[in-house]
Amino acid sequence: MQKVKFLELAQQELDDTFNYYEYQQVNLGYRFIQEVHDAIELIKLYPSGWSPISKNTRRCLLKTFPYGVIYQQREDIILVIAIANLHRKPNYWTNRV
């Protein structure tokens, strides 16, 4: 199984979204983190099993939150490019890769 690395901006998105949901409702931020964790575990098991959105980039959608984990499979790691809000401008993260 491959290791996972977050770009700094992707980690900031994860942290900011956790804080937003936790402010909205107690434990909602933790539910969001759990869904991201579950998605990443599936990505590690099936790295090419999710929707391609460019030549080297894929997106795994979360089940109940309007977010996707944008990632690339590199030689020895899964690189998380963004924790993307799907209601935000599409492909805002493309300059990260």
PDB file of N, CA, C and O in Angstrom, residues 30-76:
ATOM      1  N   TYR A  30     -15.571  16.326  12.615  1.00  0.00           N
ATOM      2  CA  TYR A  30     -14.966  14.997  12.764  1.00  0.00           C
ATOM      3  C   TYR A  30     -15.571  14.004  11.777  1.00  0.00           C
ATOM      4  O   TYR A  30     -14.869  13.126  11.269  1.00  0.00           O
ATOM      5  N   ARG A  31     -16.855  14.146  11.475  1.00  0.00           N
ATOM      6  CA  ARG A  31     -17.480  13.286  10.455  1.00  0.00           C
ATOM      7  C   ARG A  31     -16.861  13.572   9.080  1.00  0.00           C
ATOM      8  O   ARG A  31     -16.629  12.649   8.298  1.00  0.00           O
ATOM      9  N   PHE A  32     -16.593  14.842   8.811  1.00  0.00           N
ATOM     10  CA  PHE A  32     -15.946  15.209   7.553  1.00  0.00           C
ATOM     11  C   PHE A  32     -14.554  14.571   7.463  1.00  0.00           C
ATOM     12  O   PHE A  32     -14.203  13.949   6.459  1.00  0.00           O
ATOM     13  N   ILE A  33     -13.764  14.708   8.535  1.00  0.00           N
ATOM     14  CA  ILE A  33     -12.411  14.123   8.562  1.00  0.00           C
ATOM     15  C   ILE A  33     -12.489  12.612   8.353  1.00  0.00           C
ATOM     16  O   ILE A  33     -11.673  12.032   7.625  1.00  0.00           O
ATOM     17  N   GLN A  34     -13.456  11.954   8.965  1.00  0.00           N
ATOM     18  CA  GLN A  34     -13.597  10.503   8.818  1.00  0.00           C
ATOM     19  C   GLN A  34     -13.891  10.132   7.365  1.00  0.00           C
ATOM     20  O   GLN A  34     -13.341   9.165   6.835  1.00  0.00           O
ATOM     21  N   GLU A  35     -14.743  10.911   6.701  1.00  0.00           N
ATOM     22  CA  GLU A  35     -15.035  10.632   5.289  1.00  0.00           C
ATOM     23  C   GLU A  35     -13.803  10.821   4.410  1.00  0.00           C
ATOM     24  O   GLU A  35     -13.578  10.046   3.488  1.00  0.00           O
ATOM     25  N   VAL A  36     -13.029  11.860   4.692  1.00  0.00           N
ATOM     26  CA  VAL A  36     -11.785  12.066   3.937  1.00  0.00           C
ATOM     27  C   VAL A  36     -10.844  10.886   4.180  1.00  0.00           C
ATOM     28  O   VAL A  36     -10.256  10.347   3.246  1.00  0.00           O
ATOM     29  N   HIS A  37     -10.718  10.481   5.430  1.00  0.00           N
ATOM     30  CA  HIS A  37      -9.863   9.335   5.775  1.00  0.00           C
ATOM     31  C   HIS A  37     -10.329   8.073   5.043  1.00  0.00           C
ATOM     32  O   HIS A  37      -9.511   7.340   4.463  1.00  0.00           O
ATOM     33  N   ASP A  38     -11.636   7.814   5.043  1.00  0.00           N
ATOM     34  CA  ASP A  38     -12.170   6.634   4.356  1.00  0.00           C
ATOM     35  C   ASP A  38     -11.880   6.691   2.861  1.00  0.00           C
ATOM     36  O   ASP A  38     -11.500   5.687   2.257  1.00  0.00           O
ATOM     37  N   ALA A  39     -12.041   7.879   2.266  1.00  0.00           N
ATOM     38  CA  ALA A  39     -11.761   8.038   0.838  1.00  0.00           C
ATOM     39  C   ALA A  39     -10.285   7.770   0.547  1.00  0.00           C
ATOM     40  O   ALA A  39      -9.949   7.081  -0.427  1.00  0.00           O
ATOM     41  N   ILE A  40      -9.414   8.270   1.385  1.00  0.00           N
ATOM     42  CA  ILE A  40      -7.980   8.076   1.171  1.00  0.00           C
ATOM     43  C   ILE A  40      -7.603   6.604   1.321  1.00  0.00           C
ATOM     44  O   ILE A  40      -6.775   6.086   0.561  1.00  0.00           O
ATOM     45  N   GLU A  41      -8.213   5.915   2.258  1.00  0.00           N
ATOM     46  CA  GLU A  41      -7.940   4.481   2.400  1.00  0.00           C
ATOM     47  C   GLU A  41      -8.358   3.723   1.141  1.00  0.00           C
ATOM     48  O   GLU A  41      -7.642   2.825   0.683  1.00  0.00           O
ATOM     49  N   LEU A  42      -9.495   4.087   0.555  1.00  0.00           N
ATOM     50  CA  LEU A  42      -9.925   3.459  -0.695  1.00  0.00           C
ATOM     51  C   LEU A  42      -8.980   3.813  -1.844  1.00  0.00           C
ATOM     52  O   LEU A  42      -8.669   2.960  -2.677  1.00  0.00           O
ATOM     53  N   ILE A  43      -8.537   5.060  -1.885  1.00  0.00           N
ATOM     54  CA  ILE A  43      -7.588   5.485  -2.916  1.00  0.00           C
ATOM     55  C   ILE A  43      -6.300   4.671  -2.805  1.00  0.00           C
ATOM     56  O   ILE A  43      -5.730   4.248  -3.808  1.00  0.00           O
ATOM     57  N   LYS A  44      -5.836   4.440  -1.584  1.00  0.00           N
ATOM     58  CA  LYS A  44      -4.617   3.657  -1.389  1.00  0.00           C
ATOM     59  C   LYS A  44      -4.786   2.232  -1.914  1.00  0.00           C
ATOM     60  O   LYS A  44      -3.867   1.658  -2.486  1.00  0.00           O
ATOM     61  N   LEU A  45      -5.966   1.659  -1.724  1.00  0.00           N
ATOM     62  CA  LEU A  45      -6.225   0.302  -2.194  1.00  0.00           C
ATOM     63  C   LEU A  45      -6.415   0.236  -3.706  1.00  0.00           C
ATOM     64  O   LEU A  45      -5.990  -0.721  -4.358  1.00  0.00           O
ATOM     65  N   TYR A  46      -7.088   1.241  -4.259  1.00  0.00           N
ATOM     66  CA  TYR A  46      -7.429   1.263  -5.690  1.00  0.00           C
ATOM     67  C   TYR A  46      -7.065   2.621  -6.291  1.00  0.00           C
ATOM     68  O   TYR A  46      -7.947   3.403  -6.652  1.00  0.00           O
ATOM     69  N   PRO A  47      -5.794   2.929  -6.421  1.00  0.00           N
ATOM     70  CA  PRO A  47      -5.390   4.272  -6.855  1.00  0.00           C
ATOM     71  C   PRO A  47      -5.888   4.666  -8.241  1.00  0.00           C
ATOM     72  O   PRO A  47      -6.092   5.843  -8.515  1.00  0.00           O
ATOM     73  N   SER A  48      -6.114   3.718  -9.115  1.00  0.00           N
ATOM     74  CA  SER A  48      -6.601   4.070 -10.451  1.00  0.00           C
ATOM     75  C   SER A  48      -8.100   3.822 -10.599  1.00  0.00           C
ATOM     76  O   SER A  48      -8.636   3.862 -11.700  1.00  0.00           O
ATOM     77  N   GLY A  49      -8.770   3.632  -9.484  1.00  0.00           N
ATOM     78  CA  GLY A  49     -10.191   3.297  -9.523  1.00  0.00           C
ATOM     79  C   GLY A  49     -11.138   4.475  -9.484  1.00  0.00           C
ATOM     80  O   GLY A  49     -12.343   4.288  -9.435  1.00  0.00           O
ATOM     81  N   TRP A  50     -10.627   5.680  -9.546  1.00  0.00           N
ATOM     82  CA  TRP A  50     -11.483   6.870  -9.413  1.00  0.00           C
ATOM     83  C   TRP A  50     -11.439   7.703 -10.677  1.00  0.00           C
ATOM     84  O   TRP A  50     -10.544   7.566 -11.499  1.00  0.00           O
ATOM     85  N   SER A  51     -12.379   8.578 -10.797  1.00  0.00           N
ATOM     86  CA  SER A  51     -12.584   9.351 -12.021  1.00  0.00           C
ATOM     87  C   SER A  51     -11.367  10.175 -12.422  1.00  0.00           C
ATOM     88  O   SER A  51     -10.930  11.025 -11.651  1.00  0.00           O
ATOM     89  N   PRO A  52     -10.843   9.950 -13.634  1.00  0.00           N
ATOM     90  CA  PRO A  52      -9.761  10.818 -14.107  1.00  0.00           C
ATOM     91  C   PRO A  52     -10.323  12.191 -14.481  1.00  0.00           C
ATOM     92  O   PRO A  52     -11.386  12.288 -15.087  1.00  0.00           O
ATOM     93  N   ILE A  53      -9.613  13.239 -14.083  1.00  0.00           N
ATOM     94  CA  ILE A  53     -10.040  14.592 -14.450  1.00  0.00           C
ATOM     95  C   ILE A  53      -8.968  15.299 -15.276  1.00  0.00           C
ATOM     96  O   ILE A  53      -9.193  16.413 -15.735  1.00  0.00           O
ATOM     97  N   SER A  54      -7.838  14.649 -15.442  1.00  0.00           N
ATOM     98  CA  SER A  54      -6.800  15.075 -16.378  1.00  0.00           C
ATOM     99  C   SER A  54      -5.916  13.852 -16.605  1.00  0.00           C
ATOM    100  O   SER A  54      -6.187  12.781 -16.062  1.00  0.00           O
ATOM    101  N   LYS A  55      -4.854  14.040 -17.351  1.00  0.00           N
ATOM    102  CA  LYS A  55      -3.997  12.898 -17.687  1.00  0.00           C
ATOM    103  C   LYS A  55      -3.463  12.176 -16.452  1.00  0.00           C
ATOM    104  O   LYS A  55      -3.462  10.951 -16.402  1.00  0.00           O
ATOM    105  N   ASN A  56      -3.023  12.917 -15.439  1.00  0.00           N
ATOM    106  CA  ASN A  56      -2.396  12.308 -14.265  1.00  0.00           C
ATOM    107  C   ASN A  56      -3.168  12.502 -12.972  1.00  0.00           C
ATOM    108  O   ASN A  56      -2.700  12.097 -11.922  1.00  0.00           O
ATOM    109  N   THR A  57      -4.314  13.129 -13.034  1.00  0.00           N
ATOM    110  CA  THR A  57      -5.032  13.521 -11.825  1.00  0.00           C
ATOM    111  C   THR A  57      -6.401  12.846 -11.778  1.00  0.00           C
ATOM    112  O   THR A  57      -7.075  12.727 -12.792  1.00  0.00           O
ATOM    113  N   ARG A  58      -6.780  12.439 -10.569  1.00  0.00           N
ATOM    114  CA  ARG A  58      -8.072  11.778 -10.355  1.00  0.00           C
ATOM    115  C   ARG A  58      -8.811  12.439  -9.206  1.00  0.00           C
ATOM    116  O   ARG A  58      -8.221  13.141  -8.393  1.00  0.00           O
ATOM    117  N   ARG A  59     -10.125  12.149  -9.136  1.00  0.00           N
ATOM    118  CA  ARG A  59     -10.949  12.712  -8.072  1.00  0.00           C
ATOM    119  C   ARG A  59     -11.808  11.617  -7.469  1.00  0.00           C
ATOM    120  O   ARG A  59     -12.520  10.903  -8.160  1.00  0.00           O
ATOM    121  N   CYS A  60     -11.752  11.520  -6.162  1.00  0.00           N
ATOM    122  CA  CYS A  60     -12.597  10.611  -5.397  1.00  0.00           C
ATOM    123  C   CYS A  60     -13.602  11.469  -4.628  1.00  0.00           C
ATOM    124  O   CYS A  60     -13.212  12.312  -3.812  1.00  0.00           O
ATOM    125  N   LEU A  61     -14.888  11.256  -4.883  1.00  0.00           N
ATOM    126  CA  LEU A  61     -15.923  12.043  -4.228  1.00  0.00           C
ATOM    127  C   LEU A  61     -16.217  11.495  -2.835  1.00  0.00           C
ATOM    128  O   LEU A  61     -16.202  10.285  -2.613  1.00  0.00           O
ATOM    129  N   LEU A  62     -16.500  12.408  -1.907  1.00  0.00           N
ATOM    130  CA  LEU A  62     -16.940  11.997  -0.578  1.00  0.00           C
ATOM    131  C   LEU A  62     -18.410  11.602  -0.647  1.00  0.00           C
ATOM    132  O   LEU A  62     -19.142  12.032  -1.550  1.00  0.00           O
ATOM    133  N   LYS A  63     -18.861  10.803   0.308  1.00  0.00           N
ATOM    134  CA  LYS A  63     -20.229  10.278   0.271  1.00  0.00           C
ATOM    135  C   LYS A  63     -21.286  11.322   0.610  1.00  0.00           C
ATOM    136  O   LYS A  63     -22.287  11.436  -0.093  1.00  0.00           O
ATOM    137  N   THR A  64     -21.089  12.073   1.687  1.00  0.00           N
ATOM    138  CA  THR A  64     -22.163  12.968   2.141  1.00  0.00           C
ATOM    139  C   THR A  64     -21.797  14.440   2.142  1.00  0.00           C
ATOM    140  O   THR A  64     -22.668  15.273   2.362  1.00  0.00           O
ATOM    141  N   PHE A  65     -20.553  14.757   1.894  1.00  0.00           N
ATOM    142  CA  PHE A  65     -20.119  16.149   1.856  1.00  0.00           C
ATOM    143  C   PHE A  65     -19.815  16.528   0.402  1.00  0.00           C
ATOM    144  O   PHE A  65     -19.355  15.678  -0.365  1.00  0.00           O
ATOM    145  N   PRO A  66     -20.044  17.781   0.005  1.00  0.00           N
ATOM    146  CA  PRO A  66     -19.816  18.189  -1.382  1.00  0.00           C
ATOM    147  C   PRO A  66     -18.337  18.481  -1.670  1.00  0.00           C
ATOM    148  O   PRO A  66     -17.959  19.581  -2.068  1.00  0.00           O
ATOM    149  N   TYR A  67     -17.517  17.480  -1.446  1.00  0.00           N
ATOM    150  CA  TYR A  67     -16.066  17.606  -1.614  1.00  0.00           C
ATOM    151  C   TYR A  67     -15.526  16.405  -2.362  1.00  0.00           C
ATOM    152  O   TYR A  67     -16.112  15.321  -2.347  1.00  0.00           O
ATOM    153  N   GLY A  68     -14.385  16.613  -2.984  1.00  0.00           N
ATOM    154  CA  GLY A  68     -13.662  15.543  -3.630  1.00  0.00           C
ATOM    155  C   GLY A  68     -12.201  15.601  -3.227  1.00  0.00           C
ATOM    156  O   GLY A  68     -11.658  16.682  -2.983  1.00  0.00           O
ATOM    157  N   VAL A  69     -11.578  14.438  -3.139  1.00  0.00           N
ATOM    158  CA  VAL A  69     -10.141  14.355  -2.897  1.00  0.00           C
ATOM    159  C   VAL A  69      -9.477  14.302  -4.271  1.00  0.00           C
ATOM    160  O   VAL A  69      -9.671  13.351  -5.031  1.00  0.00           O
ATOM    161  N   ILE A  70      -8.741  15.353  -4.601  1.00  0.00           N
ATOM    162  CA  ILE A  70      -8.035  15.436  -5.878  1.00  0.00           C
ATOM    163  C   ILE A  70      -6.616  14.931  -5.629  1.00  0.00           C
ATOM    164  O   ILE A  70      -5.935  15.422  -4.729  1.00  0.00           O
ATOM    165  N   TYR A  71      -6.184  13.953  -6.422  1.00  0.00           N
ATOM    166  CA  TYR A  71      -4.878  13.343  -6.153  1.00  0.00           C
ATOM    167  C   TYR A  71      -4.207  12.866  -7.425  1.00  0.00           C
ATOM    168  O   TYR A  71      -4.822  12.746  -8.480  1.00  0.00           O
ATOM    169  N   GLN A  72      -2.916  12.608  -7.276  1.00  0.00           N
ATOM    170  CA  GLN A  72      -2.116  11.982  -8.320  1.00  0.00           C
ATOM    171  C   GLN A  72      -1.397  10.782  -7.733  1.00  0.00           C
ATOM    172  O   GLN A  72      -0.935  10.840  -6.590  1.00  0.00           O
ATOM    173  N   GLN A  73      -1.326   9.725  -8.513  1.00  0.00           N
ATOM    174  CA  GLN A  73      -0.535   8.571  -8.117  1.00  0.00           C
ATOM    175  C   GLN A  73       0.865   8.777  -8.661  1.00  0.00           C
ATOM    176  O   GLN A  73       1.064   8.865  -9.871  1.00  0.00           O
ATOM    177  N   ARG A  74       1.814   8.912  -7.756  1.00  0.00           N
ATOM    178  CA  ARG A  74       3.217   9.057  -8.149  1.00  0.00           C
ATOM    179  C   ARG A  74       3.886   7.701  -7.968  1.00  0.00           C
ATOM    180  O   ARG A  74       3.243   6.733  -7.571  1.00  0.00           O
ATOM    181  N   GLU A  75       5.184   7.623  -8.233  1.00  0.00           N
ATOM    182  CA  GLU A  75       5.878   6.339  -8.150  1.00  0.00           C
ATOM    183  C   GLU A  75       5.689   5.644  -6.812  1.00  0.00           C
ATOM    184  O   GLU A  75       5.340   4.476  -6.761  1.00  0.00           O
ATOM    185  N   ASP A  76       5.923   6.369  -5.732  1.00  0.00           N
ATOM    186  CA  ASP A  76       5.879   5.722  -4.417  1.00  0.00           C
ATOM    187  C   ASP A  76       4.893   6.372  -3.451  1.00  0.00           C
ATOM    188  O   ASP A  76       4.840   5.990  -2.290  1.00  0.00           O
TER     189      ASP A  76
END
